[in-house]
Each structure stands twice: as C-alpha cells, then as structure tokens.
mmCIF file of C-alpha atoms in Angstrom:
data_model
loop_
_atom_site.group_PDB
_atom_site.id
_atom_site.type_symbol
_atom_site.label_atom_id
_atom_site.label_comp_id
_atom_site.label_asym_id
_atom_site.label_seq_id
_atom_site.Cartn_x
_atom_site.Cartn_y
_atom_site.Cartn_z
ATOM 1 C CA UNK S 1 84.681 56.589 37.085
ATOM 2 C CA UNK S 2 83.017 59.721 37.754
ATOM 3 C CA UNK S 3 80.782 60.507 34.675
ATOM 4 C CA UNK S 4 79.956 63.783 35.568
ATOM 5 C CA UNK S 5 81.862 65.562 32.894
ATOM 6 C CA UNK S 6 80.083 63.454 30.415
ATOM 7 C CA UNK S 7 76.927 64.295 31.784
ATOM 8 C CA UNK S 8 77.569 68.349 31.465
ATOM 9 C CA UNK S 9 78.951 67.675 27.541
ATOM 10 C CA UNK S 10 75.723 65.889 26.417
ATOM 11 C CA UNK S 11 73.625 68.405 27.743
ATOM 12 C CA UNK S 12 75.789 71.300 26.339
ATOM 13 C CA UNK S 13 75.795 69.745 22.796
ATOM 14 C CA UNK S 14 71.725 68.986 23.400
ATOM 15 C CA UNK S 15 71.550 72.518 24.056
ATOM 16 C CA UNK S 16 73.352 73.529 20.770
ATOM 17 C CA UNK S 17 70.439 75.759 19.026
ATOM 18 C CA UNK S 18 71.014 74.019 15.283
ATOM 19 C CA UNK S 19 67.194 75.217 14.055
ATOM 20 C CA UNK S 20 68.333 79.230 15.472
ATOM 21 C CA UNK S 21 71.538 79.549 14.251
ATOM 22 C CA UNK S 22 70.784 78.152 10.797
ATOM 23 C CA UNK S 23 68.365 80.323 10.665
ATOM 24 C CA UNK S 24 69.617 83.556 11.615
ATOM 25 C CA UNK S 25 72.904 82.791 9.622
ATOM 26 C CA UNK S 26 71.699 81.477 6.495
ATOM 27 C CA UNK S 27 68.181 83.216 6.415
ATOM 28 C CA UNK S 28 68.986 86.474 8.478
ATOM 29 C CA UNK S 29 66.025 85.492 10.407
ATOM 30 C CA UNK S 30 65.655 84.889 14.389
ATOM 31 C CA UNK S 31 63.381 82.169 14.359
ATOM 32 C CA UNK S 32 62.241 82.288 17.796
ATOM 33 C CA UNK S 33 60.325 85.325 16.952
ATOM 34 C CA UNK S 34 58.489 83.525 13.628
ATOM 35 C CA UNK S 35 55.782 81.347 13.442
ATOM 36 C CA UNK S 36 55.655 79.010 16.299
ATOM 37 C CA UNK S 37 58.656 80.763 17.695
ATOM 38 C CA UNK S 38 60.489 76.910 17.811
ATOM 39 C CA UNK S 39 63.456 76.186 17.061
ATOM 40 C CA UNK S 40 63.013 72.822 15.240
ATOM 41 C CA UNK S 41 62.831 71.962 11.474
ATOM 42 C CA UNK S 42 58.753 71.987 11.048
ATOM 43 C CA UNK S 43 59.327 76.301 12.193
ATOM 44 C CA UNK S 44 62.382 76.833 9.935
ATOM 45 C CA UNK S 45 60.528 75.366 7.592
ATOM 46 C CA UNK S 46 57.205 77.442 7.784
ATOM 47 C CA UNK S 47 58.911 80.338 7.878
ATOM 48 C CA UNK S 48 61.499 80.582 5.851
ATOM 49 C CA UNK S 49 59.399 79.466 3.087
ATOM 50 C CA UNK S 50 57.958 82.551 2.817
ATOM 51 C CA UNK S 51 61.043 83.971 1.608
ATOM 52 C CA UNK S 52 62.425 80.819 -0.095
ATOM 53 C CA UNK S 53 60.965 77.639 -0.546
ATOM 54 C CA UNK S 54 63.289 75.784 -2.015
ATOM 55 C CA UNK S 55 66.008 77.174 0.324
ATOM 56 C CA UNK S 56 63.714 76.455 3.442
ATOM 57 C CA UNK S 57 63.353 72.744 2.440
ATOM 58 C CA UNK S 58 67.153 72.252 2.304
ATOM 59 C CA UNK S 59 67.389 74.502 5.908
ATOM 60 C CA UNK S 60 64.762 72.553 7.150
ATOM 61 C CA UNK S 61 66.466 68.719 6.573
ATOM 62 C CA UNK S 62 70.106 70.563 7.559
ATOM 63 C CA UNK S 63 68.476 71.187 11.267
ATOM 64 C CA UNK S 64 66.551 68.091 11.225
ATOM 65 C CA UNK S 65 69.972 66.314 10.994
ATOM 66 C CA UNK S 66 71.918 68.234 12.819
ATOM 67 C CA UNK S 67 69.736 67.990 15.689
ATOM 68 C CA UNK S 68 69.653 64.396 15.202
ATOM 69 C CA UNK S 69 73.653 64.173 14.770
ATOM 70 C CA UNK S 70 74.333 66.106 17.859
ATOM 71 C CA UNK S 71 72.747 63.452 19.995
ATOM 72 C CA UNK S 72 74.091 60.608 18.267
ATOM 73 C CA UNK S 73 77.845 62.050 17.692
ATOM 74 C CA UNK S 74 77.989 62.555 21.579
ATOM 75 C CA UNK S 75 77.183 59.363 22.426
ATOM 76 C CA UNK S 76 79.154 57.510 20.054
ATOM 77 C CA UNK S 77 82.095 59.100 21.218
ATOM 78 C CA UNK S 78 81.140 58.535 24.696
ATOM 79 C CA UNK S 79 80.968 55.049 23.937
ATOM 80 C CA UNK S 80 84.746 55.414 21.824
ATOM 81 C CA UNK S 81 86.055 56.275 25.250
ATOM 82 C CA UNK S 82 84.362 53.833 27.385
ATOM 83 C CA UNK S 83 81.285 55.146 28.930
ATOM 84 C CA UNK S 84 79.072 52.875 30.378
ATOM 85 C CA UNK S 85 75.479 51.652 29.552
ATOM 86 C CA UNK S 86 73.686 53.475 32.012
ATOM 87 C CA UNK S 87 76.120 56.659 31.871
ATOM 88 C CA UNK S 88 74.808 56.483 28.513
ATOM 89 C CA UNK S 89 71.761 55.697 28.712
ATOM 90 C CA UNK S 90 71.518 59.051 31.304
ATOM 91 C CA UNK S 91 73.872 61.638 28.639
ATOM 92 C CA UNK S 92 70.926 60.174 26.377
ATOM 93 C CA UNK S 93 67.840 61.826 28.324
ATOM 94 C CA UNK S 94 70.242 65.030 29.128
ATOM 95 C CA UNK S 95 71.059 65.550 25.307
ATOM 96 C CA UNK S 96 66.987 65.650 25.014
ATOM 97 C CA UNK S 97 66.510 67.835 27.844
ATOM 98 C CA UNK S 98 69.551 70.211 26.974
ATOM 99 C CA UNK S 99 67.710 70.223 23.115
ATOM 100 C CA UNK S 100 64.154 71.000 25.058
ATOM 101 C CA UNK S 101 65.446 73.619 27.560
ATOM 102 C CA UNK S 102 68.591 75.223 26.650
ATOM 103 C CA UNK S 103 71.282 77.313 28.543
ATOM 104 C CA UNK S 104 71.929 78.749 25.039
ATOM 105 C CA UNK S 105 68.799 80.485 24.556
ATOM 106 C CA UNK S 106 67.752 81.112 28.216
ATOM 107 C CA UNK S 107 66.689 77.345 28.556
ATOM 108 C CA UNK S 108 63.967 77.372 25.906
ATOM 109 C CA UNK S 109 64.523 74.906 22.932
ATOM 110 C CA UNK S 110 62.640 72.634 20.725
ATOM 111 C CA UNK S 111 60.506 69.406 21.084
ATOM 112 C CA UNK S 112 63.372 67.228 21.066
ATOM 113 C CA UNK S 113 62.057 64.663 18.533
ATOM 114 C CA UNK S 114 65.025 64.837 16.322
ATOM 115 C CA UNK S 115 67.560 64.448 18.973
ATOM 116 C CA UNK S 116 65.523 61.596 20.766
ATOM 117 C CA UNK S 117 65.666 59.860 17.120
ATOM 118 C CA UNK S 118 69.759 60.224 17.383
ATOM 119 C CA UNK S 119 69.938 58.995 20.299
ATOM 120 C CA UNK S 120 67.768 56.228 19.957
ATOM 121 C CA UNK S 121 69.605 55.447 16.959
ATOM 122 C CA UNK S 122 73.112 54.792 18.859
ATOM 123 C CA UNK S 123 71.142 52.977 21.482
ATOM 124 C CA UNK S 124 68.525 50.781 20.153
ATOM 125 C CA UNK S 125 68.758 51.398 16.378
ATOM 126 C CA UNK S 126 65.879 48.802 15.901
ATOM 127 C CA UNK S 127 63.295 50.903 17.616
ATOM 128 C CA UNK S 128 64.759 54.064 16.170
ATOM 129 C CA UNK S 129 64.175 52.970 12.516
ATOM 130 C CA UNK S 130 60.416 51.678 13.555
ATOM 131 C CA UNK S 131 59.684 54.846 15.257
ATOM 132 C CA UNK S 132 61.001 56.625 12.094
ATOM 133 C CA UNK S 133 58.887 54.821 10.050
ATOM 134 C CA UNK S 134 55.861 55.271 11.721
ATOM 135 C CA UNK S 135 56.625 59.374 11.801
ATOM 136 C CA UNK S 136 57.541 59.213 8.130
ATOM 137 C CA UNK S 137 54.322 57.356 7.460
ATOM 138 C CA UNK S 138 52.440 59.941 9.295
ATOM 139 C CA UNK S 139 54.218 62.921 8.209
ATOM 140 C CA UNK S 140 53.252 61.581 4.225
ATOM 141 C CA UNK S 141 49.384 61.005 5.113
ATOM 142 C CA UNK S 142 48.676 63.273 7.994
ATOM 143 C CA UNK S 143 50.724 66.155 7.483
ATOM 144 C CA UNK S 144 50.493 67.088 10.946
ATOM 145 C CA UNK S 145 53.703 67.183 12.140
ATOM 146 C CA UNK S 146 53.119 67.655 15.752
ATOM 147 C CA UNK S 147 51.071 64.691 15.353
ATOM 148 C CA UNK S 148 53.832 62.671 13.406
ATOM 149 C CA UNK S 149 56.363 63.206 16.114
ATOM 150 C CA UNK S 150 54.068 62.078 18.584
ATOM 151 C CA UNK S 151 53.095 58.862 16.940
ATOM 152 C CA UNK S 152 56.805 58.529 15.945
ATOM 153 C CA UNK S 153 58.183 58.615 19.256
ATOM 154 C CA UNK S 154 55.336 55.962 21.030
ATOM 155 C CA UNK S 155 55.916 53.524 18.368
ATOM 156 C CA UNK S 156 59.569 53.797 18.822
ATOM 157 C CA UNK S 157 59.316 53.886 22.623
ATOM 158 C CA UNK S 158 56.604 50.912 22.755
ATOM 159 C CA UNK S 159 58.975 48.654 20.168
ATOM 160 C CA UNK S 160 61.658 48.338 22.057
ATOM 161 C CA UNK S 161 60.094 46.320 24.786
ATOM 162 C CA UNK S 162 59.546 43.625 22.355
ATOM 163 C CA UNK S 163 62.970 44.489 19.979
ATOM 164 C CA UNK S 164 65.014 44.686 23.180
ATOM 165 C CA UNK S 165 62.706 42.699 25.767
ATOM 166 C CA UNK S 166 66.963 42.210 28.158
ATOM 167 C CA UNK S 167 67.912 46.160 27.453
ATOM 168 C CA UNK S 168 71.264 46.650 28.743
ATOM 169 C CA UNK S 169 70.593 48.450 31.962
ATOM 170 C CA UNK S 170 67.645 46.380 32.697
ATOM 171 C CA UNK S 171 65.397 49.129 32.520
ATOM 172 C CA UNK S 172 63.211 51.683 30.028
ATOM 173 C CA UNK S 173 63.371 54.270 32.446
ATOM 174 C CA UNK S 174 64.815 56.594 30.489
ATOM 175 C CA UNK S 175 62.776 55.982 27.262
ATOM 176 C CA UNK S 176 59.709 57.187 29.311
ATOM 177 C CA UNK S 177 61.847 60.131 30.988
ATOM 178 C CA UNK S 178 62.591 60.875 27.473
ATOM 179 C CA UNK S 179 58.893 60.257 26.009
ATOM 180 C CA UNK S 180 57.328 62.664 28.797
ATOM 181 C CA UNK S 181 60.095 65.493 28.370
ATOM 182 C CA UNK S 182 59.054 65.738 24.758
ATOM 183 C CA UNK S 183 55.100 65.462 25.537
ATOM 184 C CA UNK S 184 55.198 68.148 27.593
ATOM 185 C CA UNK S 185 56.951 70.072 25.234
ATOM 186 C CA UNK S 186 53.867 69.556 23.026
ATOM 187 C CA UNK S 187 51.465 70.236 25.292
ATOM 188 C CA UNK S 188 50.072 73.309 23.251
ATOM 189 C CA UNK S 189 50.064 71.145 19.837
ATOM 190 C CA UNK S 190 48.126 68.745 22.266
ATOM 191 C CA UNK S 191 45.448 71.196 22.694
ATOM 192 C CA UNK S 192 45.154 72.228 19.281
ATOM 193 C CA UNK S 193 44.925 68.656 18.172
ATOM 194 C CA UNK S 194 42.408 67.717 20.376
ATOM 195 C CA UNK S 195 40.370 71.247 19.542
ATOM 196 C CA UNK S 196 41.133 70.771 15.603
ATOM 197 C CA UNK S 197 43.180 73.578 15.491
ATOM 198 C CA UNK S 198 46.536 72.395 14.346
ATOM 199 C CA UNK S 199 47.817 73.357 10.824
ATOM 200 C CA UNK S 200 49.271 71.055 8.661
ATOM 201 C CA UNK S 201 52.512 71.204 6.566
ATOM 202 C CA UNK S 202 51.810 71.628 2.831
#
C-alpha cells in the first residue's frame, strides 16, 4: 500500500497553526509578532495576558490541546483505516515536523512538544503519561517552561525503552528523530538556560 498520501495529511494537519489562529481570532492578535514570536501555548499565554488573564489561561490550554489533538486525531484515524506500524510510526515524526516548520506560516512553527505528547499518546501511551508527568512536575516547581518541555520529552523518550523494551517496529528511531527536531527548535531557550537568562511563567 502506498502510504504516501498519509504521509502528506499528517504533515498538513502538524502544520495546522492552532497557537496563531486562536490567537488572531479570539485575541485580534498575530502572535508571531509578540513575545517570543511562537506559536505555542507558553507565547499565547505571555501575551495575551497582558490584555486578559483569565482569557489567556483558557487560550493558552485550548492550543495546548489542540496541538496535542491534531497529532493524535490523525493517527488514530490512520490506524481506523489500517495504516501500518511503521507508516505510523513515520506520519508520527511528520506531524512534529509539519507542527515545527510549517507550510502554513512559511515553514516556521512551534517547538512541537504538545504534538509529540499526542502522538506519543496514540503510540506508547505509557511513556506519554510519564513524560507528562515529569513536565507537569517541572512546570509546578520550575516554572521554566522551556525547561519543562525538555525534561518532559527525555523522560518520556528514555521510558519507553524499559515500558516498551519489543516496540512494534523494532526500533526508537523515530523517538530520537522526534526528540532532536524539537531540541533544535529550542536551541535559543538552550542558550538562555545555560546563560540564566530564561524567564519563567508566573
């Protein structure tokens, strides 16, 4: 079966701009040229507080889980019609990389730790909830949310080699495809954790 169409739909919903869009039509605001200038929920929330804090709070957790969502829903109903393990397993790292670099927005995009936790969530739920966790955990104690997501997704990636030590497709190639796509999209945060320049969310 050629999978090629269901390659080109998971990176087309990846690249749906939830964080933007939410944004600009519930805020009147074009978040890429705010704060950070990402499209994820930690910017949406930052700046749309300024205006509204109780409205950015519910704006923020709407593109948290819609950016989430869109990389679970496509792969659930890739799986409702069939799709193979390691057809998924590759729609998985091209909803991530459509989320990180999209053909929406001139393929810029967020971090992609949202839509690597949907994912993750269709395809080794165990891990998924233990990476959660571990951000949660973070995000409480920390506050750093660059940080958080970072943690969040090494714990997750590094658990599933002992919560699924036979993985499907034999391999965790794509977790670590996945794991460097969004590293390098926080490269900057990188630098300004290691220089103690990263804010925190209050």
């Amino acid at each position: 079966m050629n999978y090629l169409f269901w390659y080109l739909l998971a990176y087309l919903v990846g690249s749906i701009p939830f964080g933007y869009l939410i944004a600009k039509y519930f805020a009147g605001i074009n978040i890429k040229e705010h704060g950070s200038g990402n499209i994820g929920a930690t910017n949406v929330l930052r700046v749309l507080k300024e205006k509204d804090p109780k409205k950015a709070k519910k704006l923020a957790a709407l593109t948290l889980f819609l950016d989430a969502f869109k990389g679970a829903f496509i792969l659930i109903v890739a799986k409702i019609f069939g799709v193979c393990d390691a057809a998924l397993w590759a729609m998985a790292v091209l909803a991530v990389i459509g989320h990180c670099f999209s053909v929406f927005l001139k393929f810029e995009g967020g971090k992609g730790v949202a839509t690597t936790a949907g994912v993750m969530l269709v395809l080794i739920p165990k891990a998924a909830i233990v990476g959660i966790i571990a951000w949660f955990i973070m995000a409480k104690t920390i506050k750093i949310s660059s940080l958080s997501s970072l943690v969040g997704i090494l714990v997750g990636m590094i658990s599933a080699y002992f919560l699924y030590p036979n993985i499907d497709i034999k391999s965790y190639a794509p977790l670590w495809i996945i794991a460097f796509v969004v590293i390098y999209k926080h490269k900057e945060n990188i630098y300004r954790l290691l220089t103690g320049q990263e804010g925190r969310v209050i």
